[in-house]
mmCIF file of C-alpha atoms and ligand atoms in Angstrom:
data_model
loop_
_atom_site.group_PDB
_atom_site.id
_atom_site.type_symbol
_atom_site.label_atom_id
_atom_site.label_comp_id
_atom_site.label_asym_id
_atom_site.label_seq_id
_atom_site.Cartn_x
_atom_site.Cartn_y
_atom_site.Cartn_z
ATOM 1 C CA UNK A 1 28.056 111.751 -173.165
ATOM 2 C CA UNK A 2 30.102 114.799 -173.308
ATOM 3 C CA UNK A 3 30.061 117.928 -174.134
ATOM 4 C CA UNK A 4 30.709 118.445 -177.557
ATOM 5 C CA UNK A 5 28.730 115.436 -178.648
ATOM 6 C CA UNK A 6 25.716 116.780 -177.051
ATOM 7 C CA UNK A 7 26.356 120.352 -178.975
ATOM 8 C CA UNK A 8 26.646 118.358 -182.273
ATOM 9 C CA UNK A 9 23.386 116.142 -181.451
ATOM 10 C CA UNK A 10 21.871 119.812 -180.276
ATOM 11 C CA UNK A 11 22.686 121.425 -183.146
ATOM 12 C CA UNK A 12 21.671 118.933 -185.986
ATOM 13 C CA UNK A 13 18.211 118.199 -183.886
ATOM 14 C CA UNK A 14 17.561 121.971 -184.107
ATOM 15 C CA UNK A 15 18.299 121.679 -188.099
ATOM 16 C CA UNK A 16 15.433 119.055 -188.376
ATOM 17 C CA UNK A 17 12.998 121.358 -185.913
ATOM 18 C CA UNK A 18 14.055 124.058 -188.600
ATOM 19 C CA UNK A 19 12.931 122.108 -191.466
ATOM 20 C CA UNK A 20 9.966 120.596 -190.028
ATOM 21 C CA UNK A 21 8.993 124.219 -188.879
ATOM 22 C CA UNK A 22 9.584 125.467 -192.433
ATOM 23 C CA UNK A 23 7.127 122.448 -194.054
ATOM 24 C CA UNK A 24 4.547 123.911 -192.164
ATOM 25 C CA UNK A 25 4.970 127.283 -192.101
ATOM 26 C CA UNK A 26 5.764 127.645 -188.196
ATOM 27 C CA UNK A 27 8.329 129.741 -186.120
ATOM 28 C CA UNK A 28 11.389 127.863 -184.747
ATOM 29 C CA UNK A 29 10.826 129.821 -181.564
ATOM 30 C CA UNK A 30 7.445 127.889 -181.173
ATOM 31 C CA UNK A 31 9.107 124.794 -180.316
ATOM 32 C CA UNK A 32 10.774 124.252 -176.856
ATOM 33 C CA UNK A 33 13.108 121.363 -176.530
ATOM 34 C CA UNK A 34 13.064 119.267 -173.456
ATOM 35 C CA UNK A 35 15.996 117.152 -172.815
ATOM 36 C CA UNK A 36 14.891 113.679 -171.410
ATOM 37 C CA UNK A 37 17.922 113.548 -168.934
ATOM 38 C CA UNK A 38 15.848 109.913 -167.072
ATOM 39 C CA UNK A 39 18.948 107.301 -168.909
ATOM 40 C CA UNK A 40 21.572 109.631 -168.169
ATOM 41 C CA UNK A 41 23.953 110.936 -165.790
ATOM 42 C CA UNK A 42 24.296 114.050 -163.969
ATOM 43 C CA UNK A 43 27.387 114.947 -166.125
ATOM 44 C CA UNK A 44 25.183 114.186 -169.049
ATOM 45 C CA UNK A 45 22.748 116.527 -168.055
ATOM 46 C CA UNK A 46 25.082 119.241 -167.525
ATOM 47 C CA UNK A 47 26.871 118.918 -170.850
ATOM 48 C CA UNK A 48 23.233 119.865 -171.933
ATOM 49 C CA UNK A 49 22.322 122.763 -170.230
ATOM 50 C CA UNK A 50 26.332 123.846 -171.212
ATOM 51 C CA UNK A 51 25.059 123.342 -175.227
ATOM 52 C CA UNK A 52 22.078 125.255 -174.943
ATOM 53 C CA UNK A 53 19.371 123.253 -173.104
ATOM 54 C CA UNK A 54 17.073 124.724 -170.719
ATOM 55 C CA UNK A 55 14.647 122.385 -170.400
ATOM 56 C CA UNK A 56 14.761 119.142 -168.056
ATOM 57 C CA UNK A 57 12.384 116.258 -168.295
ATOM 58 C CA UNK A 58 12.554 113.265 -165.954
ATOM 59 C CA UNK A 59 9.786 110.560 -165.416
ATOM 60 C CA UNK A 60 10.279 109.415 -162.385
ATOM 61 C CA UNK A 61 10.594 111.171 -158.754
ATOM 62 C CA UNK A 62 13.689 109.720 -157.660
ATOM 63 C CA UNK A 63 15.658 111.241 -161.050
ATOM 64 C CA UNK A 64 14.208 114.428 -160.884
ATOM 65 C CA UNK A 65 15.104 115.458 -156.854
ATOM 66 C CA UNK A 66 18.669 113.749 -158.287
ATOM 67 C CA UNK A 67 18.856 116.401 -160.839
ATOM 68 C CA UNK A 68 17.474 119.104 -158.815
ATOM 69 C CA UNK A 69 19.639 118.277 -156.413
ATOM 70 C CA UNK A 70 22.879 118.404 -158.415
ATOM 71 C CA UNK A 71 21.424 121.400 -161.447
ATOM 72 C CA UNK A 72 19.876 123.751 -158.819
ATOM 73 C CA UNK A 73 17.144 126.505 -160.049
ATOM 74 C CA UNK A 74 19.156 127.168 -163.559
ATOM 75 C CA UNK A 75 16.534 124.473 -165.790
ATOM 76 C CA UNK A 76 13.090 124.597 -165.916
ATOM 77 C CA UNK A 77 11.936 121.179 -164.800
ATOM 78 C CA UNK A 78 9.465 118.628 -166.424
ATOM 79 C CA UNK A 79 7.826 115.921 -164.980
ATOM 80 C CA UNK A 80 6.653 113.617 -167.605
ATOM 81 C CA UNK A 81 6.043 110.171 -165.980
ATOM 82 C CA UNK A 82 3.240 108.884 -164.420
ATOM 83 C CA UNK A 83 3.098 109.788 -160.381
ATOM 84 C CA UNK A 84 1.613 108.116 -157.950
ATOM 85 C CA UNK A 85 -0.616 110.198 -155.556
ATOM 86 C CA UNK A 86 0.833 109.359 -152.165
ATOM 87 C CA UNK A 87 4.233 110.743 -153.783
ATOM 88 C CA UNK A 88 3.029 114.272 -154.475
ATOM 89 C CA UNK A 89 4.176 115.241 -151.532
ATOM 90 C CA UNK A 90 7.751 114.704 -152.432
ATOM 91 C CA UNK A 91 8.353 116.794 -155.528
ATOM 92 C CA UNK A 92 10.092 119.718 -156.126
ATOM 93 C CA UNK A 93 9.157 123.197 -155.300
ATOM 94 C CA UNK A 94 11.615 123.745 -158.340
ATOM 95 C CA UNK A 95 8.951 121.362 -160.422
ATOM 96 C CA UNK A 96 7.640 123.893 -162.856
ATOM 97 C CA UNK A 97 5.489 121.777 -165.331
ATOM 98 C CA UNK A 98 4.158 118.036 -164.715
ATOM 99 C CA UNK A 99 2.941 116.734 -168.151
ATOM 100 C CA UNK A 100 0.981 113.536 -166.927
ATOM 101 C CA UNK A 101 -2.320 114.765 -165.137
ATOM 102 C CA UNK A 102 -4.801 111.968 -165.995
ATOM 103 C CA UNK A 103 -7.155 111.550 -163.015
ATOM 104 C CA UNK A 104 -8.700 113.501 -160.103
ATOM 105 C CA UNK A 105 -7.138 112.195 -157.573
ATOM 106 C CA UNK A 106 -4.024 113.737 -158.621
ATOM 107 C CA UNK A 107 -5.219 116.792 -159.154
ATOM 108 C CA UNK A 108 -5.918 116.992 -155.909
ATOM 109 C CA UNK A 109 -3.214 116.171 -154.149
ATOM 110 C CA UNK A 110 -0.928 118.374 -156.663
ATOM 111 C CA UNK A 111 -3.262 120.991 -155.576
ATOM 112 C CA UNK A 112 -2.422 120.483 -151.638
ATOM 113 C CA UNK A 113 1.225 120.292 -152.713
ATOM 114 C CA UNK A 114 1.445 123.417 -154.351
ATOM 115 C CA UNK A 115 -1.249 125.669 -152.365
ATOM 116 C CA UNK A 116 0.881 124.998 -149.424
ATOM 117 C CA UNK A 117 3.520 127.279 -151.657
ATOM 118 C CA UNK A 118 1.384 129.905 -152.865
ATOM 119 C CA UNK A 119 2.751 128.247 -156.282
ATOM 120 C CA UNK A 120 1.351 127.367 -159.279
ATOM 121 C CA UNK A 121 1.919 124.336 -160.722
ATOM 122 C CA UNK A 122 1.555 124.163 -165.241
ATOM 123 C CA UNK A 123 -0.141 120.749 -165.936
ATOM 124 C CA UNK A 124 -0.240 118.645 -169.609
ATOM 125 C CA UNK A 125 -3.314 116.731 -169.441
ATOM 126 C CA UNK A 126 -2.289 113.751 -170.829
ATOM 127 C CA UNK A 127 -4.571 111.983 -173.326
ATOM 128 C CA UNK A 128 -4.566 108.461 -174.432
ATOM 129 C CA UNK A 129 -5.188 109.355 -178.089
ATOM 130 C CA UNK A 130 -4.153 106.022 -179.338
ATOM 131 C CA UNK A 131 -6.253 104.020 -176.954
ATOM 132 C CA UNK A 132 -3.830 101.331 -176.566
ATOM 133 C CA UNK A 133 -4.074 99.545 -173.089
ATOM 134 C CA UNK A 134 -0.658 99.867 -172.190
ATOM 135 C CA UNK A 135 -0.778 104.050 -172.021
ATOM 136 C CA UNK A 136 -2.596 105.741 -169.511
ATOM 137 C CA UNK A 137 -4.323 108.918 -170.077
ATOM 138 C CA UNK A 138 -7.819 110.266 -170.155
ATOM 139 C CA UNK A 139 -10.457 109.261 -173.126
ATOM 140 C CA UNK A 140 -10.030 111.730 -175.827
ATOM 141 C CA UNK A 141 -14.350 111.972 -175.433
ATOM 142 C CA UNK A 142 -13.879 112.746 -171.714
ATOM 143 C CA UNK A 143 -11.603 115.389 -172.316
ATOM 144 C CA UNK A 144 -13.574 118.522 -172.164
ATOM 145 C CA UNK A 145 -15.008 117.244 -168.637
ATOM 146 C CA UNK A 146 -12.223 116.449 -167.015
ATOM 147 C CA UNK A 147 -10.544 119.777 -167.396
ATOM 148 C CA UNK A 148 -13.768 121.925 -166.923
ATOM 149 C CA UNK A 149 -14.248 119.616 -163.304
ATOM 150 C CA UNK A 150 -10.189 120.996 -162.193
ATOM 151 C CA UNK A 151 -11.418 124.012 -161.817
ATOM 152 C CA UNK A 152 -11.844 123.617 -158.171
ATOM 153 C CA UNK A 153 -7.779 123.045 -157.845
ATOM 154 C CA UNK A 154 -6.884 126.900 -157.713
ATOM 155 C CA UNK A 155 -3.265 125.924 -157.939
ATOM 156 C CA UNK A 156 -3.497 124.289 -161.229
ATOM 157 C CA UNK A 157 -3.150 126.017 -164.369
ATOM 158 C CA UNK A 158 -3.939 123.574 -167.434
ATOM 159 C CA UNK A 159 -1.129 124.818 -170.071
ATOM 160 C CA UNK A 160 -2.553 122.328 -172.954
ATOM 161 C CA UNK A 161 -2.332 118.442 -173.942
ATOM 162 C CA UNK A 162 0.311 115.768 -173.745
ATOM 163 C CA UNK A 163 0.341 112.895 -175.345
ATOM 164 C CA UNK A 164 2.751 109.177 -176.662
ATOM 165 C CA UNK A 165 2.104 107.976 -180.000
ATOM 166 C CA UNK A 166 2.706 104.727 -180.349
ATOM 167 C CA UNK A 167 6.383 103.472 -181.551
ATOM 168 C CA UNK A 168 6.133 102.581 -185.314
ATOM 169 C CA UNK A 169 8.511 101.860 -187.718
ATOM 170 C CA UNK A 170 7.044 104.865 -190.012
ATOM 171 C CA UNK A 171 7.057 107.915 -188.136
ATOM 172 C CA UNK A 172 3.950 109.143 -190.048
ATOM 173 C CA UNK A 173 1.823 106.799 -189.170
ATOM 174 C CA UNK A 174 1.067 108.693 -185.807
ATOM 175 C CA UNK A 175 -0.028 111.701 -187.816
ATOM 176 C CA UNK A 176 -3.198 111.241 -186.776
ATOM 177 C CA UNK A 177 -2.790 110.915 -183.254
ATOM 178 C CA UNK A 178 -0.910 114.705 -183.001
ATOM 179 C CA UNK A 179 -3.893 115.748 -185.299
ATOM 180 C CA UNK A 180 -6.234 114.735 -183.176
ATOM 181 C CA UNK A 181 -4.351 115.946 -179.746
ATOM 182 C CA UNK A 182 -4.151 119.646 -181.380
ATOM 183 C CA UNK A 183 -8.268 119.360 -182.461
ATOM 184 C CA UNK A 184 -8.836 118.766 -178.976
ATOM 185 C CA UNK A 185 -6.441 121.404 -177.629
ATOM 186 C CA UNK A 186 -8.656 123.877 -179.701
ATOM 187 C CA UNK A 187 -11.684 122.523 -178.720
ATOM 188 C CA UNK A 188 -10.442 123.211 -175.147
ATOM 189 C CA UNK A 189 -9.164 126.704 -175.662
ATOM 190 C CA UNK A 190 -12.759 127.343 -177.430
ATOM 191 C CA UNK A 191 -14.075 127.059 -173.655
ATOM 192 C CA UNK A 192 -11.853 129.896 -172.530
ATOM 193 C CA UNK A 193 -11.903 128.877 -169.015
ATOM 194 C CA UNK A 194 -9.565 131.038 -167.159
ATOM 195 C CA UNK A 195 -7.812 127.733 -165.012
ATOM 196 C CA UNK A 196 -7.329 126.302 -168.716
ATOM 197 C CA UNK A 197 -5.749 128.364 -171.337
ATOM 198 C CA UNK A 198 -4.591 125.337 -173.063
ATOM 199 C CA UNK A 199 -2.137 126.521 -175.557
ATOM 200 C CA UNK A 200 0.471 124.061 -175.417
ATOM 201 C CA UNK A 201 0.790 120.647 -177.724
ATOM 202 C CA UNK A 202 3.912 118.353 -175.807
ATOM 203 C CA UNK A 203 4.351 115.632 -178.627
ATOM 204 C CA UNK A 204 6.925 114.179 -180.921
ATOM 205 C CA UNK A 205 9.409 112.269 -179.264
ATOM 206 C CA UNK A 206 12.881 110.642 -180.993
ATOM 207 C CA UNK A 207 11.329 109.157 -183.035
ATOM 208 C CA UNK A 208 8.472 110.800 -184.216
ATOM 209 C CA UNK A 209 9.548 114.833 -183.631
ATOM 210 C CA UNK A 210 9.135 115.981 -186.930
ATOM 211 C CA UNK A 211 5.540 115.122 -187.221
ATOM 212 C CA UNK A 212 4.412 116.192 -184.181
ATOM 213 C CA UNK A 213 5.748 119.744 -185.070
ATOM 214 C CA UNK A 214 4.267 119.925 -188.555
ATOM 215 C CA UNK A 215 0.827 119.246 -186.474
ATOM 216 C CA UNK A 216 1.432 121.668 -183.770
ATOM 217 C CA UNK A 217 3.925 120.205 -181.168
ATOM 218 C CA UNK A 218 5.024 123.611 -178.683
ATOM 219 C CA UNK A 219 6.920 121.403 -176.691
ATOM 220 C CA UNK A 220 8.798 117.943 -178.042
ATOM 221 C CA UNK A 221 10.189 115.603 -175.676
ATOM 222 C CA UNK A 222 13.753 114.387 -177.012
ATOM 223 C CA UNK A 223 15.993 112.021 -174.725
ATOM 224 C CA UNK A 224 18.028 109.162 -177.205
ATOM 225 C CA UNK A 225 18.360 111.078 -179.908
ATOM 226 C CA UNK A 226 19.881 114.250 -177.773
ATOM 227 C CA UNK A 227 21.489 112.995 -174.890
ATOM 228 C CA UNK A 228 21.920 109.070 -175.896
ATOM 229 C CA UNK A 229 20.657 106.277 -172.717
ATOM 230 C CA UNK A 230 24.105 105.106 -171.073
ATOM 231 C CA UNK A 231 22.330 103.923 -168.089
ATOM 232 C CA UNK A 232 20.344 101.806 -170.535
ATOM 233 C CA UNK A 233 23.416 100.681 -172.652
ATOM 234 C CA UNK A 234 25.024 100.166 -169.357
HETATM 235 C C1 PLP B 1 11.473 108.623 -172.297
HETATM 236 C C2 PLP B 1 10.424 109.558 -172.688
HETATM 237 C C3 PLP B 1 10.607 110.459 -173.743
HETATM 238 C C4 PLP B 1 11.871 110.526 -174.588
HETATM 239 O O1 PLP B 1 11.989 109.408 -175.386
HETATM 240 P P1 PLP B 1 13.117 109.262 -176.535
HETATM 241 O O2 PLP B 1 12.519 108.315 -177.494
HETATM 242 O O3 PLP B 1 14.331 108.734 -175.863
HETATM 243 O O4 PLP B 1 13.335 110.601 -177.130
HETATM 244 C C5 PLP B 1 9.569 111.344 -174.027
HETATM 245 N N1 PLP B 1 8.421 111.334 -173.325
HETATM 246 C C6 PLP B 1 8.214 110.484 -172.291
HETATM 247 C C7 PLP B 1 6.917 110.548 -171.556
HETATM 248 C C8 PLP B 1 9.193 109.573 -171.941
HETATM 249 O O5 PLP B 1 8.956 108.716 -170.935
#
């Protein structure tokens, strides 16, 4: 995709963040935009950062050390797929947030990975709100436990709550999944452990953006809608 229709797709998603923002009486600047770069091109992903983007999200490891490889330190980089433990060991130093932390055994090794660095590494703990079998995340009722046993992982700071609504027709109907992912995030930040400040909400994707931000979204997840999927459309 090139440039300029990336800055046209950029500019009329920030239009609808602006109007969702203004339904519910939220700042624009409380709403970071990741660009989902994983059906696109290098180019692609360029002709983002170029319109504005800072924010690079990839799912799986082999596209993110592709992008790394080719964007260098200038985007912050997301991980937002699930990971396989044994493959900690290859990501990033230049990783900066991983939004899919959803069992112990993870935690652990991302701990190894990024004590070894003196680094730390921001973690989403990703929830499976909806409870359908298909997405993986923990139990919304086993929340509060799972993030008060990281504590042990000094190299993990827990930045909030990630989670997928399922895809509907009616973007509303997942309303009450993002309500219930920000009730938990408070319920977390209640705790005020200091590994956990939990202030972050990454929800809303293309299709469901605008509700997720009128129930709290700090960081939305946008890949079609911004930078199209031409390795998908072949
Ligand atoms: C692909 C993906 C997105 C972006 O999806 P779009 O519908 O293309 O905006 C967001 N979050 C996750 C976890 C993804 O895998």
């Amino acid at each position: 995709m090139d440039q300029q229709q990336v800055t046209n797709n950029l500019e009329y998603l920030r239009t609808r963040i602006q109007e969702a923002c203004q339904k519910s009486n939220r700042h624009f600047s409380e709403v970071k935009v990741i660009a989902v770069t994983k059906y696109v091109t290098v180019e692609t992903a360029q002709n983002a950062l170029a319109a504005g983007i800072e924010d690079i999200g990839e799912n799986r490891l082999e596209g993110l050390q592709e992008k790394v490889e080719s964007l260098g330190v200038r985007p912050t980089y997301h991980f937002i797929g699930s990971l396989q433990s044994r493959k900690v060991k290859q990501l990033p130093e230049e990783l900066s947030y991983i939004h899919s932390l959803e069992r112990t055994s993870l935690a652990k090794e991302l701990d190894k990975r990024f004590k070894e660095k003196e680094q730390l590494i921001n973690c989403f703990v990703q929830v499976n709100v909806s409870g359908e079998e298909s997405k993986s995340g923990v139990k919304p009722d086993e929340v509060l436990t799972f993030i008060e046993n990281l504590k042990t992982y000094r190299s993990l700071r827990i930045v909030g709550l990630m989670t997928m609504a399922p895809f509907v027709e009616n973007p509303e109907q997942t309303r009450p999944i993002f309500k219930q992912l920000r009730q938990l995030r408070d319920q977390v930040q209640l705790e005020g452990w200091s590994h956990a400040p939990c202030k972050e909400l990454s929800m809303g994707m293309s299709n469901d953006f605008e509700v997720a931000i009128e129930e709290g979204a700090t960081f939305i997840r946008i890949g079609t809608s911004l930078v199209g999927n031409e390795k998908m459309s072949g």
